Amino acid sequence: MTKKDYYEILGVSRNATEEEIRKAYKQLIKKWHPDKHHENKKEAEQKFKEIQEAYEVLSDPEKRAMYDRYGYVGDVPPNAGGYGGFGGFGGFEDIFKDFGDFINNDIFNIFFGDQRTSSRRRQRTSRRGEDININVDITFEELFKGVTIPLEYERYEICYHCNGEGVEPGSGWVTCPKCHGTGTVREERRTFLGVIVNQYTCNQCGGTGKIPGETCHVCGGTGRVKKRRRIEVKIPAGVEDGTVLRIARAGNAGYNGGEYGDLYVHVRIVGTSNFIRQGNNLIRDIKIDYIDAILGTEIQLKMPDGAVKKIKIPSGVQNGEEIRVYGEGLPDMRTGKRGNLILRIKVEIPKRVSRAEKKLLEEIAKIRRKK
Ligand SMILES: [Zn+2]
Ligand SMILES: [Zn+2]
């Protein structure tokens, strides 16, 4: 590889501005156009080529910086001492990609500078949309059959006008003026160690190197628009208080083609009830008169799901005893199999009794004491 002084070829100083380089190039390319040199056409062609080559490097901030540092651009001879050229460190760089934040960025970029840019530039960073959380209240009665609840909420959807691109249709993309299409902004710093190069992803184009010719007038370039949405959410029977239902992709639209987020429906059971929930079983206290407790009885009881059922209370039932009514509890959220209703017996002893009642009770007492 022959070393050429690109600055000399273009006749500019080493710290020439981009504008100066462009001017010099324009003049030289005119001057050395082979069509103008019939007598020394070969020489002109050679010069013309050199000028183009020099301009290609010096007009590109990255290539120019590399040229300044190493004296060449492109593949490097094997004896160049550690630096593997553009292609050489591909795999190595991948290994470090995820650790980039932990490594001193300055040092990292000295060795891997151009490589990183080229791999980043290709992808527009897509990001998944945010999740949305909504609370839904259901009543105790709705628990039994399950309920379908219409939900209305706002979310970001992909812009219908630009199809999420953020670009006004027809206006296309133009090269980012900040990074000149490289996707990377480069800063050089002179220190006692030499020139330290730091580069970061361009924040104007997000590293894509392109910006919209005109931003979409509907979404303002974000690619997303807020929309009211109505969906129906099925709350399964037997759901527990505080259950969170996930509805995939019903959240906000992603960025740059990223996936939709999810919708999380938080179910709360509201209102009062005579029943205490214990898993799928329901517990209810039942007051029984002491005579009924002794003799046994049958009561009419409204079941948790609203149906009225006759329940037999056996004679001799004890205070605090539990009577199970099978299959009258809550349905299981997954299997639908219902739990039990548990009646907790509270035997009531009257605080006062009538004279007639007292007389009879004394008769009973006599019988019981004889035993
Ligand atoms: Zn940019
Ligand atoms: Zn749009």
mmCIF file of C-alpha atoms and ligand atoms in Angstrom:
data_model
loop_
_atom_site.group_PDB
_atom_site.id
_atom_site.type_symbol
_atom_site.label_atom_id
_atom_site.label_comp_id
_atom_site.label_asym_id
_atom_site.label_seq_id
_atom_site.Cartn_x
_atom_site.Cartn_y
_atom_site.Cartn_z
ATOM 1 C CA MET A 1 0.000 0.000 0.000
ATOM 2 C CA THR A 2 1.467 3.307 -1.050
ATOM 3 C CA LYS A 3 1.108 6.105 1.390
ATOM 4 C CA LYS A 4 -0.427 9.140 -0.160
ATOM 5 C CA ASP A 5 -0.779 12.517 1.373
ATOM 6 C CA TYR A 6 -4.375 13.329 0.729
ATOM 7 C CA TYR A 7 -3.981 16.814 2.113
ATOM 8 C CA GLU A 8 -1.185 17.523 -0.318
ATOM 9 C CA ILE A 9 -3.224 16.117 -3.211
ATOM 10 C CA LEU A 10 -6.069 18.489 -2.444
ATOM 11 C CA GLY A 11 -3.691 21.300 -1.539
ATOM 12 C CA VAL A 12 -5.244 21.980 1.838
ATOM 13 C CA SER A 13 -3.805 22.177 5.339
ATOM 14 C CA ARG A 14 -4.178 19.368 7.900
ATOM 15 C CA ASN A 15 -6.774 21.307 9.827
ATOM 16 C CA ALA A 16 -8.791 22.379 6.827
ATOM 17 C CA THR A 17 -12.532 22.614 7.393
ATOM 18 C CA GLU A 18 -14.990 20.421 5.524
ATOM 19 C CA GLU A 19 -15.984 23.426 3.463
ATOM 20 C CA GLU A 20 -12.364 24.160 2.484
ATOM 21 C CA ILE A 21 -11.876 20.550 1.461
ATOM 22 C CA ARG A 22 -15.029 20.563 -0.612
ATOM 23 C CA LYS A 23 -14.006 23.788 -2.376
ATOM 24 C CA ALA A 24 -10.521 22.509 -3.150
ATOM 25 C CA TYR A 25 -11.962 19.290 -4.480
ATOM 26 C CA LYS A 26 -14.420 21.063 -6.775
ATOM 27 C CA GLN A 27 -11.705 23.235 -8.279
ATOM 28 C CA LEU A 28 -9.237 20.387 -8.755
ATOM 29 C CA ILE A 29 -11.744 18.007 -10.254
ATOM 30 C CA LYS A 30 -12.579 20.646 -12.849
ATOM 31 C CA LYS A 31 -8.940 21.400 -13.508
ATOM 32 C CA TRP A 32 -7.867 17.799 -13.930
ATOM 33 C CA HIS A 33 -10.809 16.435 -15.818
ATOM 34 C CA PRO A 34 -9.295 14.052 -18.412
ATOM 35 C CA ASP A 35 -11.439 15.530 -21.172
ATOM 36 C CA LYS A 36 -9.535 18.773 -20.844
ATOM 37 C CA HIS A 37 -6.130 17.182 -21.161
ATOM 38 C CA HIS A 38 -5.681 15.638 -24.556
ATOM 39 C CA GLU A 39 -1.913 15.794 -24.537
ATOM 40 C CA ASN A 40 -1.265 14.355 -21.070
ATOM 41 C CA LYS A 41 -4.441 12.347 -20.723
ATOM 42 C CA LYS A 42 -2.789 9.518 -18.751
ATOM 43 C CA GLU A 43 -1.410 11.915 -16.183
ATOM 44 C CA ALA A 44 -4.745 13.692 -15.887
ATOM 45 C CA GLU A 45 -6.583 10.441 -15.367
ATOM 46 C CA GLN A 46 -4.157 9.498 -12.623
ATOM 47 C CA LYS A 47 -4.534 12.883 -10.927
ATOM 48 C CA PHE A 48 -8.284 12.771 -11.311
ATOM 49 C CA LYS A 49 -8.403 9.410 -9.552
ATOM 50 C CA GLU A 50 -6.158 10.591 -6.734
ATOM 51 C CA ILE A 51 -8.260 13.684 -6.157
ATOM 52 C CA GLN A 52 -11.400 11.581 -5.914
ATOM 53 C CA GLU A 53 -9.731 9.151 -3.546
ATOM 54 C CA ALA A 54 -8.420 11.966 -1.367
ATOM 55 C CA TYR A 55 -11.806 13.615 -1.246
ATOM 56 C CA GLU A 56 -13.588 10.386 -0.438
ATOM 57 C CA VAL A 57 -11.461 10.046 2.680
ATOM 58 C CA LEU A 58 -11.173 13.645 3.808
ATOM 59 C CA SER A 59 -14.859 14.465 3.287
ATOM 60 C CA ASP A 60 -15.867 11.649 5.622
ATOM 61 C CA PRO A 61 -15.152 12.638 9.240
ATOM 62 C CA GLU A 62 -14.598 9.060 10.290
ATOM 63 C CA LYS A 63 -12.316 8.104 7.471
ATOM 64 C CA ARG A 64 -10.463 11.356 7.846
ATOM 65 C CA ALA A 65 -9.862 10.768 11.545
ATOM 66 C CA MET A 66 -8.593 7.303 10.831
ATOM 67 C CA TYR A 67 -6.350 8.598 8.108
ATOM 68 C CA ASP A 68 -4.976 11.238 10.483
ATOM 69 C CA ARG A 69 -4.231 8.617 13.049
ATOM 70 C CA TYR A 70 -2.904 5.731 11.021
ATOM 71 C CA GLY A 71 -2.003 7.252 7.700
ATOM 72 C CA TYR A 72 -4.288 4.959 5.788
ATOM 73 C CA VAL A 73 -7.898 3.953 5.448
ATOM 74 C CA GLY A 74 -9.169 0.505 4.718
ATOM 75 C CA ASP A 75 -7.461 -2.840 5.074
ATOM 76 C CA VAL A 76 -4.180 -2.720 6.861
ATOM 77 C CA PRO A 77 -1.010 -4.677 6.194
ATOM 78 C CA PRO A 78 -0.536 -7.537 8.646
ATOM 79 C CA ASN A 79 2.494 -5.913 10.252
ATOM 80 C CA ALA A 80 0.536 -2.837 11.246
ATOM 81 C CA GLY A 81 0.800 -3.798 14.893
ATOM 82 C CA GLY A 82 -2.294 -4.968 16.654
ATOM 83 C CA TYR A 83 -4.962 -3.215 14.716
ATOM 84 C CA GLY A 84 -6.913 -5.651 12.652
ATOM 85 C CA GLY A 85 -8.429 -3.334 10.116
ATOM 86 C CA PHE A 86 -12.087 -2.952 9.382
ATOM 87 C CA GLY A 87 -12.938 -6.600 9.104
ATOM 88 C CA GLY A 88 -10.501 -8.121 11.533
ATOM 89 C CA PHE A 89 -12.123 -7.564 14.848
ATOM 90 C CA GLY A 90 -15.734 -8.325 13.999
ATOM 91 C CA GLY A 91 -16.155 -11.229 16.365
ATOM 92 C CA PHE A 92 -14.146 -9.677 19.102
ATOM 93 C CA GLU A 93 -16.183 -6.525 18.962
ATOM 94 C CA ASP A 94 -19.410 -8.479 19.255
ATOM 95 C CA ILE A 95 -18.208 -10.012 22.477
ATOM 96 C CA PHE A 96 -17.681 -6.599 23.945
ATOM 97 C CA LYS A 97 -20.797 -4.986 22.605
ATOM 98 C CA ASP A 98 -22.866 -5.674 25.688
ATOM 99 C CA PHE A 99 -20.101 -4.663 28.010
ATOM 100 C CA GLY A 100 -19.484 -1.397 26.228
ATOM 101 C CA ASP A 101 -20.839 0.625 29.101
ATOM 102 C CA PHE A 102 -18.419 -0.859 31.563
ATOM 103 C CA ILE A 103 -15.352 -0.304 29.509
ATOM 104 C CA ASN A 104 -13.767 3.086 29.413
ATOM 105 C CA ASN A 105 -15.385 4.379 26.299
ATOM 106 C CA ASP A 106 -12.401 6.405 25.191
ATOM 107 C CA ILE A 107 -10.044 3.478 25.152
ATOM 108 C CA PHE A 108 -12.632 1.232 23.612
ATOM 109 C CA ASN A 109 -13.119 3.557 20.723
ATOM 110 C CA ILE A 110 -9.465 3.953 19.930
ATOM 111 C CA PHE A 111 -9.333 0.321 18.990
ATOM 112 C CA PHE A 112 -12.805 -0.398 17.776
ATOM 113 C CA GLY A 113 -14.026 2.959 16.625
ATOM 114 C CA ASP A 114 -15.111 2.480 13.051
ATOM 115 C CA GLN A 115 -16.272 -1.042 13.512
ATOM 116 C CA ARG A 116 -18.876 -0.089 16.053
ATOM 117 C CA THR A 117 -20.346 2.572 13.883
ATOM 118 C CA SER A 118 -20.913 0.416 10.891
ATOM 119 C CA SER A 119 -22.703 -2.301 12.830
ATOM 120 C CA ARG A 120 -24.905 0.179 14.659
ATOM 121 C CA ARG A 121 -25.864 2.231 11.692
ATOM 122 C CA ARG A 122 -27.876 -0.472 10.013
ATOM 123 C CA GLN A 123 -30.534 -0.863 12.662
ATOM 124 C CA ARG A 124 -33.089 1.663 13.740
ATOM 125 C CA THR A 125 -33.408 0.936 17.417
ATOM 126 C CA SER A 126 -36.853 -0.530 17.869
ATOM 127 C CA ARG A 127 -38.348 -0.634 21.303
ATOM 128 C CA ARG A 128 -41.361 -2.451 22.729
ATOM 129 C CA GLY A 129 -44.318 -0.269 23.698
ATOM 130 C CA GLU A 130 -45.182 0.394 27.330
ATOM 131 C CA ASP A 131 -47.585 -1.815 29.263
ATOM 132 C CA ILE A 132 -50.870 -0.365 30.493
ATOM 133 C CA ASN A 133 -52.491 -1.121 33.832
ATOM 134 C CA ILE A 134 -56.228 -0.842 34.435
ATOM 135 C CA ASN A 135 -58.309 -1.596 37.522
ATOM 136 C CA VAL A 136 -61.621 -3.385 37.161
ATOM 137 C CA ASP A 137 -64.163 -3.773 39.962
ATOM 138 C CA ILE A 138 -66.558 -6.679 40.007
ATOM 139 C CA THR A 139 -69.236 -7.557 42.494
ATOM 140 C CA PHE A 140 -69.436 -10.687 44.540
ATOM 141 C CA GLU A 141 -72.365 -11.944 42.478
ATOM 142 C CA GLU A 142 -70.421 -11.530 39.234
ATOM 143 C CA LEU A 143 -67.844 -13.903 40.604
ATOM 144 C CA PHE A 144 -70.113 -16.895 40.182
ATOM 145 C CA LYS A 145 -70.773 -16.825 36.490
ATOM 146 C CA GLY A 146 -67.848 -14.748 35.430
ATOM 147 C CA VAL A 147 -68.461 -11.503 33.638
ATOM 148 C CA THR A 148 -67.535 -9.781 30.408
ATOM 149 C CA ILE A 149 -66.695 -6.173 31.058
ATOM 150 C CA PRO A 150 -66.473 -3.529 28.345
ATOM 151 C CA LEU A 151 -63.287 -1.559 28.867
ATOM 152 C CA GLU A 152 -62.525 1.777 27.322
ATOM 153 C CA TYR A 153 -59.018 3.130 27.566
ATOM 154 C CA GLU A 154 -56.476 5.244 25.757
ATOM 155 C CA ARG A 155 -53.366 3.854 24.224
ATOM 156 C CA TYR A 156 -50.767 4.696 21.625
ATOM 157 C CA GLU A 157 -51.296 3.011 18.305
ATOM 158 C CA ILE A 158 -49.150 2.992 15.202
ATOM 159 C CA CYS A 159 -49.743 6.237 13.317
ATOM 160 C CA TYR A 160 -52.201 5.566 10.500
ATOM 161 C CA HIS A 161 -50.851 8.431 8.413
ATOM 162 C CA CYS A 162 -47.172 7.453 8.254
ATOM 163 C CA ASN A 163 -47.552 3.804 9.223
ATOM 164 C CA GLY A 164 -45.312 4.351 12.232
ATOM 165 C CA GLU A 165 -42.380 5.698 10.243
ATOM 166 C CA GLY A 166 -42.734 9.234 11.552
ATOM 167 C CA VAL A 167 -42.169 10.535 8.039
ATOM 168 C CA GLU A 168 -44.683 12.550 6.094
ATOM 169 C CA PRO A 169 -45.620 10.213 3.239
ATOM 170 C CA GLY A 170 -43.848 11.172 0.027
ATOM 171 C CA SER A 171 -41.208 13.333 1.695
ATOM 172 C CA GLY A 172 -38.686 10.519 2.092
ATOM 173 C CA TRP A 173 -35.552 10.446 4.195
ATOM 174 C CA VAL A 174 -32.575 12.755 4.038
ATOM 175 C CA THR A 175 -29.055 12.395 5.375
ATOM 176 C CA CYS A 176 -28.751 13.503 8.980
ATOM 177 C CA PRO A 177 -26.931 16.848 9.060
ATOM 178 C CA LYS A 178 -25.404 16.241 12.473
ATOM 179 C CA CYS A 179 -23.605 12.982 11.773
ATOM 180 C CA HIS A 180 -23.545 13.260 7.957
ATOM 181 C CA GLY A 181 -25.254 9.923 7.663
ATOM 182 C CA THR A 182 -22.729 7.974 9.692
ATOM 183 C CA GLY A 183 -25.036 7.562 12.687
ATOM 184 C CA THR A 184 -22.172 8.465 14.954
ATOM 185 C CA VAL A 185 -20.859 11.743 16.271
ATOM 186 C CA ARG A 186 -17.154 11.835 16.754
ATOM 187 C CA GLU A 187 -15.156 13.992 19.104
ATOM 188 C CA GLU A 188 -11.401 14.206 19.243
ATOM 189 C CA ARG A 189 -9.466 15.333 22.273
ATOM 190 C CA ARG A 190 -5.771 15.949 22.525
ATOM 191 C CA THR A 191 -4.218 14.610 25.698
ATOM 192 C CA PHE A 192 -0.681 13.765 26.751
ATOM 193 C CA LEU A 193 -1.415 10.203 25.642
ATOM 194 C CA GLY A 194 -2.163 11.356 22.148
ATOM 195 C CA VAL A 195 -5.426 11.979 20.379
ATOM 196 C CA ILE A 196 -8.309 10.395 22.208
ATOM 197 C CA VAL A 197 -11.334 9.767 20.078
ATOM 198 C CA ASN A 198 -14.737 9.504 21.598
ATOM 199 C CA GLN A 199 -17.782 8.714 19.609
ATOM 200 C CA TYR A 200 -21.374 8.233 20.451
ATOM 201 C CA THR A 201 -24.589 7.428 18.666
ATOM 202 C CA CYS A 202 -26.017 10.508 17.000
ATOM 203 C CA ASN A 203 -28.954 11.800 19.009
ATOM 204 C CA GLN A 204 -30.581 13.603 16.116
ATOM 205 C CA CYS A 205 -31.140 10.535 13.976
ATOM 206 C CA GLY A 206 -30.848 7.912 16.715
ATOM 207 C CA GLY A 207 -27.882 6.338 14.932
ATOM 208 C CA THR A 208 -29.747 5.655 11.713
ATOM 209 C CA GLY A 209 -27.915 8.340 9.724
ATOM 210 C CA LYS A 210 -31.220 9.448 8.230
ATOM 211 C CA ILE A 211 -33.848 11.888 9.325
ATOM 212 C CA PRO A 212 -37.314 12.367 7.836
ATOM 213 C CA GLY A 213 -37.498 14.776 4.927
ATOM 214 C CA GLU A 214 -40.572 16.086 6.678
ATOM 215 C CA THR A 215 -41.945 14.746 9.933
ATOM 216 C CA CYS A 216 -45.410 13.266 9.849
ATOM 217 C CA HIS A 217 -47.933 16.000 10.579
ATOM 218 C CA VAL A 218 -50.252 13.605 12.409
ATOM 219 C CA CYS A 219 -47.867 12.081 14.943
ATOM 220 C CA GLY A 220 -45.135 14.713 14.888
ATOM 221 C CA GLY A 221 -42.550 12.104 13.960
ATOM 222 C CA THR A 222 -43.091 9.785 16.897
ATOM 223 C CA GLY A 223 -44.844 7.188 14.747
ATOM 224 C CA ARG A 224 -47.548 6.786 17.377
ATOM 225 C CA VAL A 225 -50.920 8.377 17.966
ATOM 226 C CA LYS A 226 -53.157 8.276 21.020
ATOM 227 C CA LYS A 227 -56.415 6.480 20.443
ATOM 228 C CA ARG A 228 -59.417 5.546 22.505
ATOM 229 C CA ARG A 229 -60.014 1.876 22.368
ATOM 230 C CA ARG A 230 -62.898 -0.300 23.436
ATOM 231 C CA ILE A 231 -62.393 -3.944 24.199
ATOM 232 C CA GLU A 232 -64.260 -6.577 26.134
ATOM 233 C CA VAL A 233 -62.484 -8.308 28.942
ATOM 234 C CA LYS A 234 -63.672 -11.679 30.134
ATOM 235 C CA ILE A 235 -63.281 -12.000 33.876
ATOM 236 C CA PRO A 236 -63.383 -15.709 34.663
ATOM 237 C CA ALA A 237 -65.720 -17.010 37.347
ATOM 238 C CA GLY A 238 -64.114 -17.575 40.720
ATOM 239 C CA VAL A 239 -61.422 -14.973 40.165
ATOM 240 C CA GLU A 240 -59.581 -13.963 43.313
ATOM 241 C CA ASP A 241 -59.420 -10.439 44.600
ATOM 242 C CA GLY A 242 -56.256 -8.829 43.251
ATOM 243 C CA THR A 243 -55.921 -11.204 40.317
ATOM 244 C CA VAL A 244 -54.049 -9.639 37.399
ATOM 245 C CA LEU A 245 -55.127 -10.683 33.913
ATOM 246 C CA ARG A 246 -52.665 -10.104 31.097
ATOM 247 C CA ILE A 247 -53.950 -9.285 27.646
ATOM 248 C CA ALA A 248 -51.033 -9.624 25.268
ATOM 249 C CA ARG A 249 -50.291 -6.752 22.877
ATOM 250 C CA ALA A 250 -53.171 -4.610 24.109
ATOM 251 C CA GLY A 251 -50.764 -2.016 25.528
ATOM 252 C CA ASN A 252 -49.020 0.836 23.739
ATOM 253 C CA ALA A 253 -47.528 0.553 20.269
ATOM 254 C CA GLY A 254 -43.776 0.047 20.100
ATOM 255 C CA TYR A 255 -41.224 2.444 18.692
ATOM 256 C CA ASN A 256 -39.714 1.952 15.243
ATOM 257 C CA GLY A 257 -41.545 -1.289 14.582
ATOM 258 C CA GLY A 258 -41.176 -2.578 18.136
ATOM 259 C CA GLU A 259 -43.860 -4.821 19.573
ATOM 260 C CA TYR A 260 -46.971 -3.645 21.342
ATOM 261 C CA GLY A 261 -46.863 -3.703 25.134
ATOM 262 C CA ASP A 262 -49.391 -5.675 27.166
ATOM 263 C CA LEU A 263 -52.506 -4.679 29.041
ATOM 264 C CA TYR A 264 -52.763 -5.732 32.662
ATOM 265 C CA VAL A 265 -56.246 -5.846 34.162
ATOM 266 C CA HIS A 266 -56.229 -5.772 37.957
ATOM 267 C CA VAL A 267 -59.425 -7.305 39.300
ATOM 268 C CA ARG A 268 -60.886 -6.079 42.573
ATOM 269 C CA ILE A 269 -63.932 -7.570 44.218
ATOM 270 C CA VAL A 270 -66.077 -4.886 45.730
ATOM 271 C CA GLY A 271 -69.237 -4.645 47.794
ATOM 272 C CA THR A 272 -70.159 -6.407 50.990
ATOM 273 C CA SER A 273 -71.277 -9.947 51.307
ATOM 274 C CA ASN A 274 -72.523 -12.305 54.013
ATOM 275 C CA PHE A 275 -69.891 -14.761 52.953
ATOM 276 C CA ILE A 276 -66.287 -15.013 53.911
ATOM 277 C CA ARG A 277 -64.098 -16.366 51.153
ATOM 278 C CA GLN A 278 -61.559 -19.056 51.830
ATOM 279 C CA GLY A 279 -60.149 -20.199 48.519
ATOM 280 C CA ASN A 280 -63.132 -21.567 46.647
ATOM 281 C CA ASN A 281 -65.034 -22.250 49.838
ATOM 282 C CA LEU A 282 -67.453 -19.753 51.323
ATOM 283 C CA ILE A 283 -68.168 -19.445 55.011
ATOM 284 C CA ARG A 284 -71.276 -18.030 56.562
ATOM 285 C CA ASP A 285 -72.412 -17.743 60.166
ATOM 286 C CA ILE A 286 -75.917 -19.102 60.846
ATOM 287 C CA LYS A 287 -77.811 -18.287 64.013
ATOM 288 C CA ILE A 288 -79.908 -21.167 65.359
ATOM 289 C CA ASP A 289 -82.327 -20.988 68.220
ATOM 290 C CA TYR A 290 -81.355 -23.307 71.064
ATOM 291 C CA ILE A 291 -84.556 -25.316 70.690
ATOM 292 C CA ASP A 292 -83.854 -25.792 66.958
ATOM 293 C CA ALA A 293 -80.357 -26.829 67.860
ATOM 294 C CA ILE A 294 -81.706 -29.457 70.198
ATOM 295 C CA LEU A 295 -84.544 -30.692 68.010
ATOM 296 C CA GLY A 296 -83.047 -30.106 64.609
ATOM 297 C CA THR A 297 -84.684 -28.010 61.900
ATOM 298 C CA GLU A 298 -84.753 -27.075 58.255
ATOM 299 C CA ILE A 299 -83.918 -23.560 57.110
ATOM 300 C CA GLN A 300 -84.439 -21.712 53.855
ATOM 301 C CA LEU A 301 -81.150 -20.184 52.852
ATOM 302 C CA LYS A 302 -80.184 -17.945 49.998
ATOM 303 C CA MET A 303 -77.126 -19.512 48.389
ATOM 304 C CA PRO A 304 -74.166 -17.325 47.374
ATOM 305 C CA ASP A 305 -75.238 -17.445 43.726
ATOM 306 C CA GLY A 306 -78.723 -16.225 44.612
ATOM 307 C CA ALA A 307 -80.701 -19.496 44.535
ATOM 308 C CA VAL A 308 -82.754 -20.400 47.627
ATOM 309 C CA LYS A 309 -82.117 -23.809 49.076
ATOM 310 C CA LYS A 310 -83.534 -25.813 51.996
ATOM 311 C CA ILE A 311 -80.812 -26.803 54.425
ATOM 312 C CA LYS A 312 -81.331 -29.456 57.086
ATOM 313 C CA ILE A 313 -79.870 -28.666 60.497
ATOM 314 C CA PRO A 314 -79.504 -31.953 62.367
ATOM 315 C CA SER A 315 -80.750 -32.310 65.935
ATOM 316 C CA GLY A 316 -78.102 -31.808 68.567
ATOM 317 C CA VAL A 317 -76.029 -29.431 66.513
ATOM 318 C CA GLN A 318 -73.349 -27.768 68.621
ATOM 319 C CA ASN A 319 -72.384 -24.141 68.884
ATOM 320 C CA GLY A 320 -69.517 -23.515 66.466
ATOM 321 C CA GLU A 321 -70.155 -26.723 64.539
ATOM 322 C CA GLU A 322 -69.709 -26.477 60.797
ATOM 323 C CA ILE A 323 -72.199 -27.820 58.289
ATOM 324 C CA ARG A 324 -70.925 -28.326 54.786
ATOM 325 C CA VAL A 325 -73.156 -27.744 51.764
ATOM 326 C CA TYR A 326 -71.268 -29.394 48.973
ATOM 327 C CA GLY A 327 -70.840 -27.689 45.611
ATOM 328 C CA GLU A 328 -72.295 -24.343 46.675
ATOM 329 C CA GLY A 329 -68.973 -22.523 46.907
ATOM 330 C CA LEU A 330 -67.164 -20.579 44.242
ATOM 331 C CA PRO A 331 -66.187 -22.098 40.919
ATOM 332 C CA ASP A 332 -62.481 -22.698 40.465
ATOM 333 C CA MET A 333 -61.000 -20.103 38.117
ATOM 334 C CA ARG A 334 -59.389 -22.776 35.954
ATOM 335 C CA THR A 335 -61.407 -25.971 36.284
ATOM 336 C CA GLY A 336 -64.823 -24.500 37.044
ATOM 337 C CA LYS A 337 -65.326 -27.060 39.820
ATOM 338 C CA ARG A 338 -67.171 -25.465 42.676
ATOM 339 C CA GLY A 339 -66.040 -25.328 46.279
ATOM 340 C CA ASN A 340 -68.304 -25.793 49.310
ATOM 341 C CA LEU A 341 -70.479 -23.561 51.403
ATOM 342 C CA ILE A 342 -69.631 -23.865 55.076
ATOM 343 C CA LEU A 343 -72.272 -22.877 57.601
ATOM 344 C CA ARG A 344 -70.891 -22.006 61.025
ATOM 345 C CA ILE A 345 -73.578 -22.633 63.607
ATOM 346 C CA LYS A 346 -74.123 -20.031 66.319
ATOM 347 C CA VAL A 347 -76.621 -21.376 68.845
ATOM 348 C CA GLU A 348 -78.566 -18.540 70.386
ATOM 349 C CA ILE A 349 -79.624 -18.765 74.002
ATOM 350 C CA PRO A 350 -82.470 -16.368 74.844
ATOM 351 C CA LYS A 351 -81.629 -13.829 77.560
ATOM 352 C CA ARG A 352 -85.218 -13.730 78.752
ATOM 353 C CA VAL A 353 -88.059 -16.288 78.461
ATOM 354 C CA SER A 354 -91.804 -15.988 79.055
ATOM 355 C CA ARG A 355 -93.478 -17.351 82.161
ATOM 356 C CA ALA A 356 -95.089 -20.217 80.199
ATOM 357 C CA GLU A 357 -91.803 -21.073 78.605
ATOM 358 C CA LYS A 358 -90.034 -21.002 81.936
ATOM 359 C CA LYS A 359 -92.575 -23.420 83.411
ATOM 360 C CA LEU A 360 -91.972 -25.921 80.658
ATOM 361 C CA LEU A 361 -88.222 -25.550 80.942
ATOM 362 C CA GLU A 362 -88.420 -26.295 84.676
ATOM 363 C CA GLU A 363 -90.310 -29.490 83.837
ATOM 364 C CA ILE A 364 -87.541 -30.439 81.420
ATOM 365 C CA ALA A 365 -84.963 -29.602 84.050
ATOM 366 C CA LYS A 366 -86.628 -31.964 86.528
ATOM 367 C CA ILE A 367 -86.479 -34.780 83.990
ATOM 368 C CA ARG A 368 -82.840 -34.110 83.178
ATOM 369 C CA ARG A 369 -81.818 -33.923 86.891
ATOM 370 C CA LYS A 370 -83.408 -37.268 87.640
ATOM 371 C CA LYS A 371 -81.037 -38.931 85.237
HETATM 372 ZN ZN ZN B 1 -27.356 11.655 12.880
HETATM 373 ZN ZN ZN B 2 -47.301 9.644 11.725
#
